[in-house]
Amino acid sequence: MSYCFDDLRKACREDWDAYVQHAFVRELAAGTLESEAFRHYLKQDYLFLIHFGRAYALATYKSRNITELRHSLEGLKTIIDVELGLHVDYCREWGISEEDLARLPEARATMAYTRYVLDTGNRGDLLDMHVALAPCLVGYGEISNWLNAQPFTVRGDANPYEKWLAMYESEAFQGAMRAEIAWLDERLASVTPERFAELTTIFRDATRLEIAFWQMGLDRSL
Amino acid sequence: MSYCFDDLRKACREDWDAYVQHAFVRELAAGTLESEAFRHYLKQDYLFLIHFGRAYALATYKSRNITELRHSLEGLKTIIDVELGLHVDYCREWGISEEDLARLPEARATMAYTRYVLDTGNRGDLLDMHVALAPCLVGYGEISNWLNAQPFTVRGDANPYEKWLAMYESEAFQGAMRAEIAWLDERLASVTPERFAELTTIFRDATRLEIAFWQMGLDRSL
Amino acid sequence: MSYCFDDLRKACREDWDAYVQHAFVRELAAGTLESEAFRHYLKQDYLFLIHFGRAYALATYKSRNITELRHSLEGLKTIIDVELGLHVDYCREWGISEEDLARLPEARATMAYTRYVLDTGNRGDLLDMHVALAPCLVGYGEISNWLNAQPFTVRGDANPYEKWLAMYESEAFQGAMRAEIAWLDERLASVTPERFAELTTIFRDATRLEIAFWQMGLDRSL
Amino acid sequence: MSYCFDDLRKACREDWDAYVQHAFVRELAAGTLESEAFRHYLKQDYLFLIHFGRAYALATYKSRNITELRHSLEGLKTIIDVELGLHVDYCREWGISEEDLARLPEARATMAYTRYVLDTGNRGDLLDMHVALAPCLVGYGEISNWLNAQPFTVRGDANPYEKWLAMYESEAFQGAMRAEIAWLDERLASVTPERFAELTTIFRDATRLEIAFWQMGLDRSL
């Protein structure tokens, strides 16, 4: 038996759908999400990105050879040198200054998912950590595609969240998603059923923590 | 300026009180807590203990000398060889079998606090990790003392949670709490104001995650 | 193709033999080893044991479930609560006091092997670390058996190192060796050829670092 | 009492001088070093750089805030995106191809220093790791300055190692050295005597492992 990423998704179908089709992204796609909920999400996503960078730094440390090291370092640079800057710019458009970002309290949902990923990486190997990151890396791309197929989705100037929707359907992001799935497929092909069961638990827990991250946005909770 | 543990508590007074005086422990002390809420808490506390053991194992790994190593190992043995067994026995009294415990899904609040502690330990040094653990190690003892001073607290056979209340007022637990405070006081005495600010953030975040752990019990949430 | 521990040994035959049949252990078995060389080795072995304990603590932290955790903790307790005490006693018989042990400089060969094991554990998973520890855990038992089959080996009161020889042929140690081989065999059975190649590099490097540890004894080098 | 980097150097004067004035660099500066010894050193320095990159990745993971994270990431990028490429080019000039580099066995002296640094970083905090790296980061600059003041040093086309000598006296490297000393001075200013003693042991051990790295070059040992 040979596994692939889609098997993880199937094994956690209910949680995965609850994540991909969460009210937060539905409302965002419909343009009806309250702007304060979106602002709350944007702020916490800034903190999320920093820990996401730490996760790629950990992956870089854990590399077994220079090829693996360069691969993780590319991800790390994209997050810190590119995405974080874009995120700060985007936050500014929503009235959130860099000083605001520097003083944020960290929401419990942010701590939960990010520290889960980091401990999973320290406890296990690179595959464990990538599986923990997959709901983020793969999920956002899939969410974008799912939303674009829904009748309630409003695109263009009529939707204040158009820019967010455009970002995750971009070829840059969709290509990164496909590359991540390919990376996972290659490694999952040779795992034992016992190992697949471990990875399924990680994937399910990470997906549940992503659901809580959307909910944190909706509830504006810390 | 020389710091001590009490300065951490004072710096986070509002969160600390919200934790120590949480509805979950008030209802528990009054004997009015719903038994299903208590069972939910007991189950998650089993998973919590395992990660708590992992935290002491990490501290043992991080030891700088044999004295530090033995100190952390004693804590690790107490958790895994003593407390975990007592907890399993106590769960059985509440109708939760060892098979139930082995199959539990992990609540997000459990993941949040435990992984926060573990990442804090990996990121920083032993003092960082002990400060992250203090709301648990010191807090339970203080909660016990606070509850015993409240008029609503019911002790003895009239309270189904008597055994829980008795455990944390026991000399064994109260002595462990005092030893932990002494350990922290000794190290906090020489930290800089900048370092104290870092530790205050850790202490506050950990306290907030403990509040969420009580709330998880009340809400029976996963 | 299914792998087992013996495949690691075969893949590194030359280094393995250089380790198992090193001049240090030959001279020790013949009773001709200079006592100062043995004392030097005994002192460094004390420091080695402490880091060996740290490695088992790291394994305990990295455990994926309570069964794995208890298994690593048993190893950790054996090292710190039993072996370290026996080692201190044995050092005393050779005129090395506990104060001497507390003040030792650490030899480069000790740092090399111990830190290699610890980084291997942090970088990879439990199997990586066990493979890095195998030259120690399995090797000493095999050395004992090999020495007992050599004509130059002198047993009994005529050999000042009789006690050392007796320790590693004891059923306690030989049983631990067999248990470790069984643990490795179980996990190696399902690794891919690519993974086996990674593990072979670790096993070879660790064996080479053990050779240097014997040589450090002979040379009394720091 | 307030400490600075120079106090570490003074506390380990004998080892520090044995490192800075090692026969390997004396012969290199005089142009009399055997080219095979230099080639052996160059090859191992390639492996060293990769683990050096892993150390900066670990520092990036351990960062407490975005400022610390960016600082470590800049170091990581310099090592992997700049220095490693220059090193590969320089190796090619000495007849060592990239395929040769990819197949190298790792010398014990390389494993010893690099894994010591990495474990020191995992065990302690960023200051511990920077102190372990200081013999490399600061030492090479100091070696360059010391060699330039010696009568036996030959500069220009008459010395086959001119390019190596030029690299470490360059303003780029000397500026990095001064920045590292400033970073250390800032943090050492507020440590306790007990903490300074711990850091002194790390600095001495790391210096001793650097001495062994030069010796490995001279001896062409694995």
GROMACS .gro file of C-alpha atoms in nm, chain B:
model
  222
  223MET     CA    1   1.649   4.595   4.161
  224SER     CA    2   1.600   4.230   4.248
  225TYR     CA    3   1.296   4.033   4.128
  226CYS     CA    4   1.106   3.740   4.277
  227PHE     CA    5   0.813   3.517   4.178
  228ASP     CA    6   0.564   3.746   4.345
  229ASP     CA    7   0.660   4.019   4.098
  230LEU     CA    8   0.543   3.798   3.812
  231ARG     CA    9   0.211   3.745   3.987
  232LYS     CA   10   0.172   4.119   4.049
  233ALA     CA   11   0.258   4.204   3.688
  234CYS     CA   12  -0.024   3.976   3.568
  235ARG     CA   13  -0.266   4.028   3.856
  236GLU     CA   14  -0.584   4.040   3.651
  237ASP     CA   15  -0.512   3.724   3.452
  238TRP     CA   16  -0.379   3.549   3.759
  239ASP     CA   17  -0.696   3.617   3.957
  240ALA     CA   18  -0.912   3.512   3.663
  241TYR     CA   19  -0.724   3.182   3.668
  242VAL     CA   20  -0.710   3.118   4.043
  243GLN     CA   21  -1.073   3.216   4.097
  244HIS     CA   22  -1.216   3.060   3.779
  245ALA     CA   23  -1.577   2.936   3.778
  246PHE     CA   24  -1.455   2.580   3.723
  247VAL     CA   25  -1.273   2.565   4.057
  248ARG     CA   26  -1.540   2.767   4.238
  249GLU     CA   27  -1.807   2.518   4.130
  250LEU     CA   28  -1.577   2.231   4.209
  251ALA     CA   29  -1.519   2.365   4.561
  252ALA     CA   30  -1.890   2.425   4.610
  253GLY     CA   31  -1.961   2.071   4.493
  254THR     CA   32  -2.193   2.202   4.223
  255LEU     CA   33  -1.973   2.135   3.918
  256GLU     CA   34  -2.144   1.906   3.669
  257SER     CA   35  -1.987   1.565   3.686
  258GLU     CA   36  -1.951   1.548   3.307
  259ALA     CA   37  -1.747   1.869   3.312
  260PHE     CA   38  -1.522   1.718   3.577
  261ARG     CA   39  -1.485   1.395   3.379
  262HIS     CA   40  -1.393   1.592   3.070
  263TYR     CA   41  -1.129   1.780   3.268
  264LEU     CA   42  -0.994   1.457   3.422
  265LYS     CA   43  -0.947   1.301   3.078
  266GLN     CA   44  -0.764   1.599   2.936
  267ASP     CA   45  -0.556   1.628   3.250
  268TYR     CA   46  -0.428   1.276   3.175
  269LEU     CA   47  -0.297   1.397   2.837
  270PHE     CA   48  -0.167   1.712   3.004
  271LEU     CA   49   0.037   1.502   3.249
  272ILE     CA   50   0.208   1.314   2.966
  273HIS     CA   51   0.322   1.638   2.802
  274PHE     CA   52   0.413   1.771   3.145
  275GLY     CA   53   0.640   1.466   3.170
  276ARG     CA   54   0.785   1.552   2.828
  277ALA     CA   55   0.858   1.904   2.959
  278TYR     CA   56   1.055   1.762   3.252
  279ALA     CA   57   1.237   1.529   3.013
  280LEU     CA   58   1.330   1.833   2.804
  281ALA     CA   59   1.451   2.008   3.120
  282THR     CA   60   1.658   1.697   3.201
  283TYR     CA   61   1.815   1.708   2.855
  284LYS     CA   62   1.888   2.079   2.892
  285SER     CA   63   2.063   2.040   3.230
  286ARG     CA   64   2.406   2.199   3.255
  287ASN     CA   65   2.540   1.965   3.522
  288ILE     CA   66   2.457   1.651   3.715
  289THR     CA   67   2.288   1.845   3.998
  290GLU     CA   68   2.046   2.013   3.759
  291LEU     CA   69   1.995   1.683   3.578
  292ARG     CA   70   1.903   1.495   3.896
  293HIS     CA   71   1.665   1.773   3.999
  294SER     CA   72   1.474   1.758   3.670
  295LEU     CA   73   1.479   1.378   3.668
  296GLU     CA   74   1.320   1.369   4.014
  297GLY     CA   75   1.037   1.583   3.878
  298LEU     CA   76   1.003   1.359   3.573
  299LYS     CA   77   0.985   1.044   3.785
  300THR     CA   78   0.726   1.197   4.016
  301ILE     CA   79   0.505   1.282   3.719
  302ILE     CA   80   0.532   0.956   3.527
  303ASP     CA   81   0.594   0.698   3.800
  304VAL     CA   82   0.369   0.845   4.071
  305GLU     CA   83   0.120   1.108   3.957
  306LEU     CA   84   0.020   0.942   3.632
  307GLY     CA   85  -0.065   0.620   3.818
  308LEU     CA   86  -0.264   0.807   4.082
  309HIS     CA   87  -0.444   0.993   3.805
  310VAL     CA   88  -0.534   0.670   3.626
  311ASP     CA   89  -0.669   0.531   3.955
  312TYR     CA   90  -0.870   0.846   4.019
  313CYS     CA   91  -1.010   0.839   3.665
  314ARG     CA   92  -1.124   0.480   3.727
  315GLU     CA   93  -1.319   0.597   4.034
  316TRP     CA   94  -1.500   0.836   3.799
  317GLY     CA   95  -1.578   0.560   3.551
  318ILE     CA   96  -1.300   0.635   3.304
  319SER     CA   97  -1.104   0.323   3.211
  320GLU     CA   98  -0.742   0.306   3.099
  321GLU     CA   99  -0.866   0.206   2.753
  322ASP     CA  100  -1.073   0.525   2.741
  323LEU     CA  101  -0.766   0.726   2.831
  324ALA     CA  102  -0.557   0.560   2.561
  325ARG     CA  103  -0.806   0.659   2.291
  326LEU     CA  104  -0.878   1.021   2.388
  327PRO     CA  105  -0.878   1.296   2.130
  328GLU     CA  106  -0.670   1.586   2.258
  329ALA     CA  107  -0.858   1.908   2.330
  330ARG     CA  108  -0.727   2.225   2.169
  331ALA     CA  109  -0.684   2.384   2.513
  332THR     CA  110  -0.461   2.092   2.615
  333MET     CA  111  -0.250   2.123   2.302
  334ALA     CA  112  -0.227   2.500   2.346
  335TYR     CA  113  -0.083   2.508   2.697
  336THR     CA  114   0.137   2.199   2.672
  337ARG     CA  115   0.296   2.289   2.338
  338TYR     CA  116   0.346   2.647   2.452
  339VAL     CA  117   0.545   2.518   2.750
  340LEU     CA  118   0.750   2.282   2.531
  341ASP     CA  119   0.832   2.543   2.267
  342THR     CA  120   0.919   2.793   2.539
  343GLY     CA  121   1.164   2.537   2.678
  344ASN     CA  122   1.319   2.465   2.341
  345ARG     CA  123   1.340   2.832   2.249
  346GLY     CA  124   1.487   2.957   2.572
  347ASP     CA  125   1.648   2.816   2.882
  348LEU     CA  126   1.534   2.633   3.195
  349LEU     CA  127   1.412   2.954   3.359
  350ASP     CA  128   1.185   3.029   3.061
  351MET     CA  129   1.033   2.683   3.087
  352HIS     CA  130   0.986   2.692   3.462
  353VAL     CA  131   0.810   3.029   3.434
  354ALA     CA  132   0.580   2.873   3.171
  355LEU     CA  133   0.509   2.583   3.409
  356ALA     CA  134   0.460   2.803   3.717
  357PRO     CA  135   0.087   2.868   3.665
  358CYS     CA  136   0.045   2.492   3.695
  359LEU     CA  137   0.304   2.410   3.963
  360VAL     CA  138   0.240   2.711   4.181
  361GLY     CA  139  -0.114   2.793   4.074
  362TYR     CA  140  -0.279   2.469   4.185
  363GLY     CA  141  -0.139   2.511   4.534
  364GLU     CA  142  -0.255   2.870   4.551
  365ILE     CA  143  -0.599   2.775   4.416
  366SER     CA  144  -0.628   2.519   4.694
  367ASN     CA  145  -0.542   2.777   4.958
  368TRP     CA  146  -0.774   3.037   4.809
  369LEU     CA  147  -1.067   2.793   4.788
  370ASN     CA  148  -1.018   2.685   5.148
  371ALA     CA  149  -1.065   3.048   5.252
  372GLN     CA  150  -1.393   3.094   5.063
  373PRO     CA  151  -1.734   3.065   5.233
  374PHE     CA  152  -1.884   2.866   4.944
  375THR     CA  153  -1.632   2.585   4.973
  376VAL     CA  154  -1.777   2.256   5.097
  377ARG     CA  155  -1.537   1.998   5.239
  378GLY     CA  156  -1.585   1.634   5.330
  379ASP     CA  157  -1.823   1.368   5.204
  380ALA     CA  158  -2.079   1.630   5.107
  381ASN     CA  159  -1.856   1.732   4.819
  382PRO     CA  160  -1.800   1.476   4.541
  383TYR     CA  161  -1.471   1.654   4.460
  384GLU     CA  162  -1.333   1.630   4.816
  385LYS     CA  163  -1.048   1.409   4.705
  386TRP     CA  164  -0.933   1.663   4.445
  387LEU     CA  165  -0.943   1.940   4.707
  388ALA     CA  166  -0.751   1.725   4.954
  389MET     CA  167  -0.478   1.646   4.704
  390TYR     CA  168  -0.370   2.004   4.644
  391GLU     CA  169  -0.378   2.108   5.008
  392SER     CA  170  -0.164   1.808   5.102
  393GLU     CA  171   0.177   1.881   5.247
  394ALA     CA  172   0.331   1.690   4.953
  395PHE     CA  173   0.184   1.930   4.700
  396GLN     CA  174   0.221   2.245   4.909
  397GLY     CA  175   0.586   2.158   4.975
  398ALA     CA  176   0.645   2.110   4.603
  399MET     CA  177   0.486   2.449   4.540
  400ARG     CA  178   0.711   2.620   4.795
  401ALA     CA  179   1.017   2.449   4.649
  402GLU     CA  180   0.923   2.573   4.301
  403ILE     CA  181   0.876   2.930   4.427
  404ALA     CA  182   1.215   2.912   4.598
  405TRP     CA  183   1.377   2.784   4.276
  406LEU     CA  184   1.223   3.071   4.081
  407ASP     CA  185   1.306   3.334   4.344
  408GLU     CA  186   1.670   3.230   4.343
  409ARG     CA  187   1.698   3.276   3.967
  410LEU     CA  188   1.477   3.583   3.932
  411ALA     CA  189   1.692   3.768   4.186
  412SER     CA  190   1.959   3.835   3.925
  413VAL     CA  191   1.767   3.898   3.602
  414THR     CA  192   1.774   4.232   3.422
  415PRO     CA  193   1.456   4.440   3.373
  416GLU     CA  194   1.461   4.344   3.003
  417ARG     CA  195   1.475   3.976   3.091
  418PHE     CA  196   1.203   4.019   3.351
  419ALA     CA  197   0.980   4.171   3.082
  420GLU     CA  198   1.031   3.862   2.861
  421LEU     CA  199   0.950   3.632   3.151
  422THR     CA  200   0.641   3.836   3.237
  423THR     CA  201   0.505   3.780   2.886
  424ILE     CA  202   0.564   3.407   2.922
  425PHE     CA  203   0.400   3.399   3.264
  426ARG     CA  204   0.098   3.596   3.141
  427ASP     CA  205   0.054   3.382   2.829
  428ALA     CA  206   0.084   3.062   3.030
  429THR     CA  207  -0.171   3.189   3.282
  430ARG     CA  208  -0.412   3.276   3.000
  431LEU     CA  209  -0.369   2.924   2.861
  432GLU     CA  210  -0.449   2.779   3.205
  433ILE     CA  211  -0.768   2.988   3.216
  434ALA     CA  212  -0.863   2.834   2.882
  435PHE     CA  213  -0.794   2.489   3.028
  436TRP     CA  214  -1.051   2.546   3.308
  437GLN     CA  215  -1.294   2.683   3.053
  438MET     CA  216  -1.243   2.375   2.835
  439GLY     CA  217  -1.354   2.168   3.135
  440LEU     CA  218  -1.667   2.378   3.189
  441ASP     CA  219  -1.755   2.376   2.818
  442ARG     CA  220  -1.653   2.012   2.765
  443SER     CA  221  -1.491   2.137   2.449
  444LEU     CA  222  -1.237   1.966   2.227
   0.00000   0.00000   0.00000
